[in-house]
Short mmCIF file of C-alpha atoms in Angstrom, two decimals:
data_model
loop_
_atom_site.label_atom_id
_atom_site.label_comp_id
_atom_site.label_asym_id
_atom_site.label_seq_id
_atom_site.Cartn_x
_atom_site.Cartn_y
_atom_site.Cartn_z
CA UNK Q 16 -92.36 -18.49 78.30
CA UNK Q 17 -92.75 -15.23 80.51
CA UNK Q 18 -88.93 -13.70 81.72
CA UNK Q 19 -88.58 -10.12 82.43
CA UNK Q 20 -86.21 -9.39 79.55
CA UNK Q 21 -82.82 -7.21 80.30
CA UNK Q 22 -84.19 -4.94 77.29
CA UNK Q 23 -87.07 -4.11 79.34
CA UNK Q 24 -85.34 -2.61 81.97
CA UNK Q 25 -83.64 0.62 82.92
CA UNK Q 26 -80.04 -0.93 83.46
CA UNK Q 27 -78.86 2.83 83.10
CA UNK Q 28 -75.72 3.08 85.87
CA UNK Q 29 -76.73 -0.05 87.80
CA UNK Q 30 -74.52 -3.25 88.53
CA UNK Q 31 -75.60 -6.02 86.08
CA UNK Q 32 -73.92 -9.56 86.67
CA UNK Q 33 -74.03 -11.64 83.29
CA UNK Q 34 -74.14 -15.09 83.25
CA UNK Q 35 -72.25 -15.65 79.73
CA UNK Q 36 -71.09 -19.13 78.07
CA UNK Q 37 -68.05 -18.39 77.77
CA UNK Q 38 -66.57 -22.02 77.87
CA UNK Q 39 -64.75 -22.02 74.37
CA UNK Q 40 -61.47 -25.04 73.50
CA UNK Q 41 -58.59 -23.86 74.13
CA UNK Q 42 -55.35 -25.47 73.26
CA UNK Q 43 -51.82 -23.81 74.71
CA UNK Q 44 -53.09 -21.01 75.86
CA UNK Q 45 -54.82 -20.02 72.37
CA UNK Q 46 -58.82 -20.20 71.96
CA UNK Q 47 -59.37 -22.51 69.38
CA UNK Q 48 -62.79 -21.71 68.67
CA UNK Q 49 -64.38 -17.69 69.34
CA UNK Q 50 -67.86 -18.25 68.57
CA UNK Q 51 -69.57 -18.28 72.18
CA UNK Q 52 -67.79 -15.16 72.78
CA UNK Q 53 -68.83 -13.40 70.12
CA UNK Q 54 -72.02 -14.29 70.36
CA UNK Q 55 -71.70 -12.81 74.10
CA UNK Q 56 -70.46 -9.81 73.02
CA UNK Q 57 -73.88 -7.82 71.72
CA UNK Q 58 -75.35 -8.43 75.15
CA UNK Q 59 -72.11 -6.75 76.54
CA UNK Q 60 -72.68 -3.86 74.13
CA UNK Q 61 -75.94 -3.11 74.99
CA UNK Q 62 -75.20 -2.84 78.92
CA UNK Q 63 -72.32 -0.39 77.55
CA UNK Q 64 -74.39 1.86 75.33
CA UNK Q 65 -76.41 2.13 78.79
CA UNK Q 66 -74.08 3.03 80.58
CA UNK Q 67 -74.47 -0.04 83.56
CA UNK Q 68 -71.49 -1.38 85.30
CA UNK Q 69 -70.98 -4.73 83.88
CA UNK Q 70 -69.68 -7.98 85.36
CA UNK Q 71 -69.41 -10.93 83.42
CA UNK Q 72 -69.46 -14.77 84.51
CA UNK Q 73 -68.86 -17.70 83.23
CA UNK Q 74 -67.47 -21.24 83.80
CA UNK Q 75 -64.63 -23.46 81.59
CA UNK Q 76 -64.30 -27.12 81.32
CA UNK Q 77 -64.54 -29.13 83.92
CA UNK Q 78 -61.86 -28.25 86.95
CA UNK Q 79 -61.73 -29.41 90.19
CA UNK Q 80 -63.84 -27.60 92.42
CA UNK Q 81 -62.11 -25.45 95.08
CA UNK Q 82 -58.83 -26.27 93.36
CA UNK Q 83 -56.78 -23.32 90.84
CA UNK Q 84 -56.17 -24.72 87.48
CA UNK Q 85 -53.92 -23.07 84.61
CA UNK Q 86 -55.49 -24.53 81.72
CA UNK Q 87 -59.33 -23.61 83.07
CA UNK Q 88 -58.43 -19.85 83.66
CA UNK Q 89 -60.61 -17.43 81.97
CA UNK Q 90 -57.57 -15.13 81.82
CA UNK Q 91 -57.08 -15.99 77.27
CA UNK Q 92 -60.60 -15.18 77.16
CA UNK Q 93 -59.96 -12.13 79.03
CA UNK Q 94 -57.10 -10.92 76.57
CA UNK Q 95 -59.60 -11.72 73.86
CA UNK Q 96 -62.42 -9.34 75.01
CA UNK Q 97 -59.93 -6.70 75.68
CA UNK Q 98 -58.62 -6.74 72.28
CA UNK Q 99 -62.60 -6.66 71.16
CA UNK Q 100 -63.59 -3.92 73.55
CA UNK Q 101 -60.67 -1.63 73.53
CA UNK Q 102 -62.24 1.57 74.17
CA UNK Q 103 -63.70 0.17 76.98
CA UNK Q 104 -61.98 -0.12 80.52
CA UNK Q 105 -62.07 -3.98 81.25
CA UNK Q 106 -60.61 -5.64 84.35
CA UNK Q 107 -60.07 -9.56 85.65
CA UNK Q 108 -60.53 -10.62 88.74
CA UNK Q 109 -59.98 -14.02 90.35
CA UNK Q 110 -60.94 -12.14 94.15
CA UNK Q 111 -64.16 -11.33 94.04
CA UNK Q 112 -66.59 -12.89 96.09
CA UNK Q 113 -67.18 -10.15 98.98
CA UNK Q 114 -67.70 -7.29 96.50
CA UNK Q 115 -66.76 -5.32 93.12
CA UNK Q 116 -66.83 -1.89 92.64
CA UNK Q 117 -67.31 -0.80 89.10
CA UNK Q 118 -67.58 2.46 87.32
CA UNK Q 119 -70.62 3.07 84.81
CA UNK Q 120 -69.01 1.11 81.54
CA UNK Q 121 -66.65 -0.56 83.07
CA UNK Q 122 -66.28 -4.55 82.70
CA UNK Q 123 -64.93 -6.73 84.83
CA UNK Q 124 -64.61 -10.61 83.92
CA UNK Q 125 -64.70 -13.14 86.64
CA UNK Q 126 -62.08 -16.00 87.29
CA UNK Q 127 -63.64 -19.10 86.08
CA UNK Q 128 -66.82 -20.01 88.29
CA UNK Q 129 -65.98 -23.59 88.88
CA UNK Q 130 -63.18 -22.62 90.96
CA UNK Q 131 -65.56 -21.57 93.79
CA UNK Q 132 -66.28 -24.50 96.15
CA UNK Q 133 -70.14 -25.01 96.28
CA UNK Q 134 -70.55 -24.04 92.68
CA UNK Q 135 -71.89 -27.32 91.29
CA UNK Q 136 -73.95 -28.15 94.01
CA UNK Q 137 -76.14 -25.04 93.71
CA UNK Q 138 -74.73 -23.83 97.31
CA UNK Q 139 -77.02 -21.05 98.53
CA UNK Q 140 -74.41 -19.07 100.66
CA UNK Q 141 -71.86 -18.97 97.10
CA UNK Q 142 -75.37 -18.13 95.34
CA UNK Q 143 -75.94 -15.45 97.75
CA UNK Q 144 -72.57 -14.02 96.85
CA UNK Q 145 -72.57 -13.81 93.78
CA UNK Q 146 -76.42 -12.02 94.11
CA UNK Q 147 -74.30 -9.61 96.50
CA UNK Q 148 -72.58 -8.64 93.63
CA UNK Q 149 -74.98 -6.92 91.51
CA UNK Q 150 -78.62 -5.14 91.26
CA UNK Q 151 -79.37 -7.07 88.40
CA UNK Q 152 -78.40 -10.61 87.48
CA UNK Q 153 -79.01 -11.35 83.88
CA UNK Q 154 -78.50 -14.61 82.73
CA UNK Q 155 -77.49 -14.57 78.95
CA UNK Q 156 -75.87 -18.38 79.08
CA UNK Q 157 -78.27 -20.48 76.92
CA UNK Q 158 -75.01 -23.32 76.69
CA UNK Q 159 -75.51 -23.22 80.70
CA UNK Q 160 -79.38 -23.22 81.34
CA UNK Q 161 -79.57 -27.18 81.79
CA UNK Q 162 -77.46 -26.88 85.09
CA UNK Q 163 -78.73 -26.52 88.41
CA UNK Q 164 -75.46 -24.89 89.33
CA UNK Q 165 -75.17 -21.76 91.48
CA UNK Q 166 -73.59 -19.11 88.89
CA UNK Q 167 -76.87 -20.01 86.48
CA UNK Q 168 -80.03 -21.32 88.78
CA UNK Q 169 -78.96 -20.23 92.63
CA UNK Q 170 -77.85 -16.63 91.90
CA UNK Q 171 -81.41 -15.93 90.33
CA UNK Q 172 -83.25 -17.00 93.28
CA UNK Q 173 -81.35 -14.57 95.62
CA UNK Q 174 -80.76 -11.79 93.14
CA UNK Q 175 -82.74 -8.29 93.38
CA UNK Q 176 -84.01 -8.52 89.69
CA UNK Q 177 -83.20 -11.68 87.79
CA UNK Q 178 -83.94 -11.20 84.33
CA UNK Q 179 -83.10 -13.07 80.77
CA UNK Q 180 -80.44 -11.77 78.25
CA UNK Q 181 -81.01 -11.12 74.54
CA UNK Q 182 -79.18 -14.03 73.66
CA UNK Q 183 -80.72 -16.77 75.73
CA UNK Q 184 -84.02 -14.94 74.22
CA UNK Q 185 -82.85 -14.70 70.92
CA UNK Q 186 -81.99 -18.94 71.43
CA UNK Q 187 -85.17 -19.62 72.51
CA UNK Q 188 -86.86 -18.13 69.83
CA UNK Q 189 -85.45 -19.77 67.07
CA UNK Q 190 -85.41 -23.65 68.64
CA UNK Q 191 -89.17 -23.33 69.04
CA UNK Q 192 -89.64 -21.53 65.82
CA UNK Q 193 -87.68 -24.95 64.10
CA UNK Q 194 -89.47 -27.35 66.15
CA UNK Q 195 -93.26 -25.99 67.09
CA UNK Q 196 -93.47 -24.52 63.31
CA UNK Q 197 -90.96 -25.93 60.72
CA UNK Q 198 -91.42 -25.22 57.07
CA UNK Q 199 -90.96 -28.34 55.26
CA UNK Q 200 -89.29 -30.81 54.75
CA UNK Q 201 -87.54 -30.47 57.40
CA UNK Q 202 -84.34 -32.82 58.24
CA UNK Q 203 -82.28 -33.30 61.43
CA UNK Q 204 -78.68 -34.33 61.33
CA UNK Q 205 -77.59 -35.97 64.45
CA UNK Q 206 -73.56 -36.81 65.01
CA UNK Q 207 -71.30 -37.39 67.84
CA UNK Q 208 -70.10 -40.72 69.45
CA UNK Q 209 -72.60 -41.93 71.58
CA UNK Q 210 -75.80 -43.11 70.22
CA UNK Q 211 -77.31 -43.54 74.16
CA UNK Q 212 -77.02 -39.58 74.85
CA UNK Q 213 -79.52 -39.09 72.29
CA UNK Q 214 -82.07 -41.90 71.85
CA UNK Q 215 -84.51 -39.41 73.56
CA UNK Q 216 -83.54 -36.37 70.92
CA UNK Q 217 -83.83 -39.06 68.08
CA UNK Q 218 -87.11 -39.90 68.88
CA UNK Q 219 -88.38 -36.45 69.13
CA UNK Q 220 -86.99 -35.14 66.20
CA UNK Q 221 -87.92 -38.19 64.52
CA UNK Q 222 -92.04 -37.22 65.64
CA UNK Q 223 -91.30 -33.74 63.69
CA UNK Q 224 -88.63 -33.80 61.13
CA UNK Q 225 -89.52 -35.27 57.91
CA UNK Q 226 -85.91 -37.03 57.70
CA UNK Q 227 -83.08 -38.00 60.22
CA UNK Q 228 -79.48 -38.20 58.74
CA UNK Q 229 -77.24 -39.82 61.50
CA UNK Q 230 -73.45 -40.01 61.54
CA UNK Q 231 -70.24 -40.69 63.73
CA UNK Q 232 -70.39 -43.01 66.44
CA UNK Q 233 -74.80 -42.77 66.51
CA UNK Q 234 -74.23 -44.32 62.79
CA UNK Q 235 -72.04 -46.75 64.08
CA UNK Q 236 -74.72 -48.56 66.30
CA UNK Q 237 -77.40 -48.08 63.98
CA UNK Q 238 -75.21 -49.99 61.01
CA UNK Q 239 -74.29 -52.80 63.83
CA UNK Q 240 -77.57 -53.88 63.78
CA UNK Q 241 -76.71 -55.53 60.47
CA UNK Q 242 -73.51 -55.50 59.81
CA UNK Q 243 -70.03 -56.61 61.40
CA UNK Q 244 -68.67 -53.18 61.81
CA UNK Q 245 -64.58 -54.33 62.85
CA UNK Q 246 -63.21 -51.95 65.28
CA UNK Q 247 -65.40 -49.31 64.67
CA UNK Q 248 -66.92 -46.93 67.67
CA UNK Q 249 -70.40 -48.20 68.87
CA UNK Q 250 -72.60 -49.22 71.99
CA UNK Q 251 -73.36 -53.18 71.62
CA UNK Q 252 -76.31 -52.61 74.16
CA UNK Q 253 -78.11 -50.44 72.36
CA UNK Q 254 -78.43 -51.99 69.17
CA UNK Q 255 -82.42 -53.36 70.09
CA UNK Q 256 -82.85 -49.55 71.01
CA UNK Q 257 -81.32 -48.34 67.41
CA UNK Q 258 -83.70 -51.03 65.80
CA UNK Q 259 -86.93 -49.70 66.73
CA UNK Q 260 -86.06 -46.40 65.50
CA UNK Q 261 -84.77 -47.59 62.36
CA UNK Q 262 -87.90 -49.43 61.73
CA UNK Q 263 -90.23 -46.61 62.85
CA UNK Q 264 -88.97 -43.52 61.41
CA UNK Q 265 -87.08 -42.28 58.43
CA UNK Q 266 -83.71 -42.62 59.40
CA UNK Q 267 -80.95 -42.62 56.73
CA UNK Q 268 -78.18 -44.56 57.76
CA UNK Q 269 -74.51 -44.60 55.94
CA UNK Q 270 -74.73 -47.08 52.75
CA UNK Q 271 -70.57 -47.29 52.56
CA UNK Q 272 -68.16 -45.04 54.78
CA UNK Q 273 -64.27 -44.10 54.95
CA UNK Q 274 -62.70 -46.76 57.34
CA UNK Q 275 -58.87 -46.16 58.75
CA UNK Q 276 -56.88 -49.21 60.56
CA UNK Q 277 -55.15 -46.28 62.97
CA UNK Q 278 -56.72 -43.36 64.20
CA UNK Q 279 -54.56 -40.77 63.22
CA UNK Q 280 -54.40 -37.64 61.20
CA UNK Q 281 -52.26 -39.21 59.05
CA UNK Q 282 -54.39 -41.89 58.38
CA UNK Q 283 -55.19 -43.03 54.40
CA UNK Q 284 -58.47 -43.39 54.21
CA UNK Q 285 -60.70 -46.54 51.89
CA UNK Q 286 -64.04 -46.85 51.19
CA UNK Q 287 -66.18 -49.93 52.30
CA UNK Q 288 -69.70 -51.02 52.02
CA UNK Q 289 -70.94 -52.20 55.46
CA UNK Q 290 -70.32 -55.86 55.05
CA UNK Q 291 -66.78 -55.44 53.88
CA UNK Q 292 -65.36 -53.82 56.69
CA UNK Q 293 -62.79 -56.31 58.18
CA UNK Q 294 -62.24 -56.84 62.05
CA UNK Q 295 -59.03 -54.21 62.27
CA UNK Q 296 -60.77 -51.15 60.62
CA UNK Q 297 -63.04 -48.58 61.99
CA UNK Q 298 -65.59 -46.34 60.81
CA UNK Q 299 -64.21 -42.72 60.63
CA UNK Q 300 -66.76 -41.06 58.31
CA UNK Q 301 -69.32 -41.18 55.21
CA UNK Q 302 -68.33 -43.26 52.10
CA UNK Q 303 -68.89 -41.30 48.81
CA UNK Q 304 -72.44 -42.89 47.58
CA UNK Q 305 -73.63 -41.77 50.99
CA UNK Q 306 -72.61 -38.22 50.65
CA UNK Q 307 -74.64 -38.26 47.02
CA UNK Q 308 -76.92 -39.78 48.60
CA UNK Q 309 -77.82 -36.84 51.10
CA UNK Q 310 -76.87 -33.81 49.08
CA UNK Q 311 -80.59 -33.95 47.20
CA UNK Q 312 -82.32 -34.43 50.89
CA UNK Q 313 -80.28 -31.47 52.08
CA UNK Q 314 -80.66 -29.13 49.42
CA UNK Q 315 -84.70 -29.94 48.99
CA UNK Q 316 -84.80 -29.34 53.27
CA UNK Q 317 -86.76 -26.08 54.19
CA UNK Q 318 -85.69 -26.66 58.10
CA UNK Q 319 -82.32 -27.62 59.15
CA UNK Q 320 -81.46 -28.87 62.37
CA UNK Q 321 -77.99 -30.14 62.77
CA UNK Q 322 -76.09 -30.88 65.96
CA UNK Q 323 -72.58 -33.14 65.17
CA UNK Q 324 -70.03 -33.72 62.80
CA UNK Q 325 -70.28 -37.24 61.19
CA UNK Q 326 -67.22 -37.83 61.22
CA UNK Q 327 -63.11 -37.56 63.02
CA UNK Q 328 -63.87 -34.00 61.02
CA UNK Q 329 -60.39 -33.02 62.92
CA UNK Q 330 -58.66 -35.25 60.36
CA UNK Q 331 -57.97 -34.46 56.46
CA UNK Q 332 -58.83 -37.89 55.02
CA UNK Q 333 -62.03 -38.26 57.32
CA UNK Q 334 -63.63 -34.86 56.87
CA UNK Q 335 -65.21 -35.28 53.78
CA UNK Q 336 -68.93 -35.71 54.65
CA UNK Q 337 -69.20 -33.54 57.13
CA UNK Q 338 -67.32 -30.80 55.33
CA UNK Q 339 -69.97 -31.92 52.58
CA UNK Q 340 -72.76 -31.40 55.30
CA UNK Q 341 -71.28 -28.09 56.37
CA UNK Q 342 -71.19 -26.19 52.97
CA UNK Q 343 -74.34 -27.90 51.27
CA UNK Q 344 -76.12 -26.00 54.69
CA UNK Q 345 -74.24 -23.19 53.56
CA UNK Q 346 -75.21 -22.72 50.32
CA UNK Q 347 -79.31 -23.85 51.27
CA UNK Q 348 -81.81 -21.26 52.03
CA UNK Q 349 -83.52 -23.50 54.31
CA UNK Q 350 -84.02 -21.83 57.78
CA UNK Q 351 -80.98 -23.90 59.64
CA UNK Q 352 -79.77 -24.16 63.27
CA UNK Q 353 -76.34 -25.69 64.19
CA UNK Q 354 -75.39 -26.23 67.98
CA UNK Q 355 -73.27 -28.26 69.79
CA UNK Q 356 -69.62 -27.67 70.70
CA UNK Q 357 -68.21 -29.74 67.79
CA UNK Q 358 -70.84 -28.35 65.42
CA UNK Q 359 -69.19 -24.75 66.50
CA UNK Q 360 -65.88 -26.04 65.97
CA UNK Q 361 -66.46 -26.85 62.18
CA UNK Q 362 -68.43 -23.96 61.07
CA UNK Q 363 -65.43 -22.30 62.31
CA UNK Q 364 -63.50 -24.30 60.34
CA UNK Q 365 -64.79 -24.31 56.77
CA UNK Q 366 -65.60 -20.23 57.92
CA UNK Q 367 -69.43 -20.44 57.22
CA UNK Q 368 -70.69 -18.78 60.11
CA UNK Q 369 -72.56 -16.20 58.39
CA UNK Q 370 -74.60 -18.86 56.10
CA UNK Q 371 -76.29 -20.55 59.26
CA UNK Q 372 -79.70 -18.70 60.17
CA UNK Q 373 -78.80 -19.31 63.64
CA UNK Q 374 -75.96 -20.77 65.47
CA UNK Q 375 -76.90 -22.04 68.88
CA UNK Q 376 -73.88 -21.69 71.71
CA UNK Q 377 -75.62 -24.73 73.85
CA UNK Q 378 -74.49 -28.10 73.55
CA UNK Q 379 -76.63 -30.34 76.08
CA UNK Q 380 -78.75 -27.54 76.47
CA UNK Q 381 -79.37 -27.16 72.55
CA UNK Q 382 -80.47 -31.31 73.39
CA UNK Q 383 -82.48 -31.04 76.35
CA UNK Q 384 -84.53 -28.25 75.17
CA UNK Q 385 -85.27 -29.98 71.63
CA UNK Q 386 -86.17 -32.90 74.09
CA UNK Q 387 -89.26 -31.29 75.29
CA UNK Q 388 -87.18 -30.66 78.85
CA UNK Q 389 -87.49 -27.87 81.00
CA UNK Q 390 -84.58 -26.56 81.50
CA UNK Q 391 -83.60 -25.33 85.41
CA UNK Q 392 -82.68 -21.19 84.50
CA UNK Q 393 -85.74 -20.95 82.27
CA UNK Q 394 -87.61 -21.99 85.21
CA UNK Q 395 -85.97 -19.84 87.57
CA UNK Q 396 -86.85 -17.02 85.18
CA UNK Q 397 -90.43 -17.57 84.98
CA UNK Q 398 -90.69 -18.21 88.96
CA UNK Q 399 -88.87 -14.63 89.04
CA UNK Q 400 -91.28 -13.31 86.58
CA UNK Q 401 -94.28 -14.78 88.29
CA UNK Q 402 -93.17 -13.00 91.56
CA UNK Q 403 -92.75 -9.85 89.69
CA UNK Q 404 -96.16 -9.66 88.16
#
């Protein structure tokens, strides 16, 4: 992949606009999780130590467009960046579109994106806009690159010098280095609720990873092949789908799990084998022989991809496996990648942030690319580089 890299350049005193993922939970006011903006951050540091003038971008969740929204402002992550960058002079602005002017070191963070009508259609006049705003547009959002959208695809087109962040290079790097080169054995944990999103990442990792471990909803369908599952989360028409892959490719699927009648955090959990599972329980996470049972295939991995908790991880009684998942990762010295905004959510959790060889911020991105898809601002980048050279 050829991008002109924002390393590469002389950003010294010019205006750089940087696309950032900054779309972190937040609950009340208070940002849950602070692990896409600190992964922003060294990008932000860099255009500092060079003195630019540095505006940063960035959408969260999914508001209506055109339409203010409270709960979507960027205004906590804001405070949060201030706090990190106090000796900095950092601004917000939710009035921006005809023009910013900045000081060399100065930030300024932009209202939430997906306020601006035309921003999810890839409108050319907002696109042009937001080009307006800077010399150099650098898009560092890896979590964003699968959307034609104008803040992440449009802007690039109409931009003076469109170039590629270190962390979207950085991301890159390490997904192909897991999936064109993996030391081995290399497994693949795949969790979440819905087994349909990723039939297509299934089958790919399942044509390069040595083992598949899959949990949550994904393990639901796969065990409903079989088994009368009660109440349990799963997609009845994709059971002939979960079949084939089950008889192609090494999957290991949960031999007994921790089933709840209500789901609730204050749910007791029991542990059935699949055909005991009566019609008012559900599935909430592994059963103990199925933890044992993937400790050994974790610890013996040399490649670690893992994108999903495999189970309601949120609740004490149902957290077990993928707390078990989370820590045996940890402790391996397997090259491992984590991504996905759940998989975020409980590294945060169980604090082990600094085990993981590389945390990815993208969520459908982090899919699509391990897909084999090419993603729309990694094309943009390489048209811009083509042009360029």
């Amino acid at each position: 992949m050829n991008m002109i890299k924002m390393t590469e350049l002389n950003i010294t005193e010019k205006t750089l606009l940087i696309r950032s993922d900054l779309n972190v939970p937040i609950k009340n006011g208070i940002i849950q999780s602070h692990a896409r903006i600190l992964a922003a951050l060294p990008t932000i540091e860099i255009a500092i130590k060079q003195n630019a003038k540095i505006i940063i971008m960035s959408h969260l969740g999914r508001p209506k467009e055109g339409h203010y929204e409270k709960k979507y402002s960027l205004l906590p992550i804001f405070e949060f960046l201030k706090k990190q960058l106090s000796h900095i002079k950092i601004y917000f602005s939710n009035n921006y579109l005809d023009g910013i002017q900045l000081k060399p070191k100065e930030i300024v963070i932009l209202e939430n994106v997906r306020f601006n009508l035309g921003e999810l259609e890839n409108n050319d006049e907002l696109s042009k806009k937001y080009a307006n705003l800077c010399d150099i547009f650098v898009m560092d959002a890896f979590g964003s690159a699968h959307r034609m959208q104008s803040s992440t695809y449009g802007v690039g087109k109409f931009a003076k010098i469109a170039c590629a962040g270190p962390l979207l290079i950085n991301e890159i790097k390490c997904l192909k280095k897991s999936l064109e080169n993996p030391e081995r054995p290399m497994t693949a944990i795949v969790g979440g609720a819905k087994v349909s999103t990723k039939f297509n990442v299934l089958h790919k990792l399942a044509t390069i990873a040595d083992t598949i471990i899959v949990g949550g909803g994904i393990a639901n369908t796969f065990l409903a092949i079989d088994y009368n599952i009660g109440k349990s989360l799963y997609e009845p028409d994709f059971i002939a789908e979960a079949k084939k892959i089950r008889d192609t490719y090494n999957i290991i699927i949960p031999i007994d799990s921790r089933v709840g009648k209500n789901f609730s955090k204050t749910e007791e959990s029991i542990i059935r084998l699949p055909f005991n599972i009566n019609s008012d329980e559900e599935i909430m996470d592994f059963g103990d022989e199925t933890i044992k049972k993937i400790i050994p295939i974790l610890k013996m991995s040399k490649t670690i991809i893992w994108n999903g908790p495999v189970g309601v991880f949120e609740f004490p009684n149902f957290r077990q496996g993928t707390e078990t998942i989370a820590k045996t990762i940890s402790a391996s010295n397997a090259f491992s990648i984590a991504g996905g905004g759940d998989t975020l959510s409980v590294i945060d959790m169980f604090n082990i942030k600094n085990n993981i060889s590389y945390i990815s911020t993208g969520g459908g991105a982090f899919l699509e690319f391990i897909e084999g898809k090419k993603l729309p601002s990694i094309s943009m980048l390489e048209e811009t580089y083509k042009k360029c050279n």
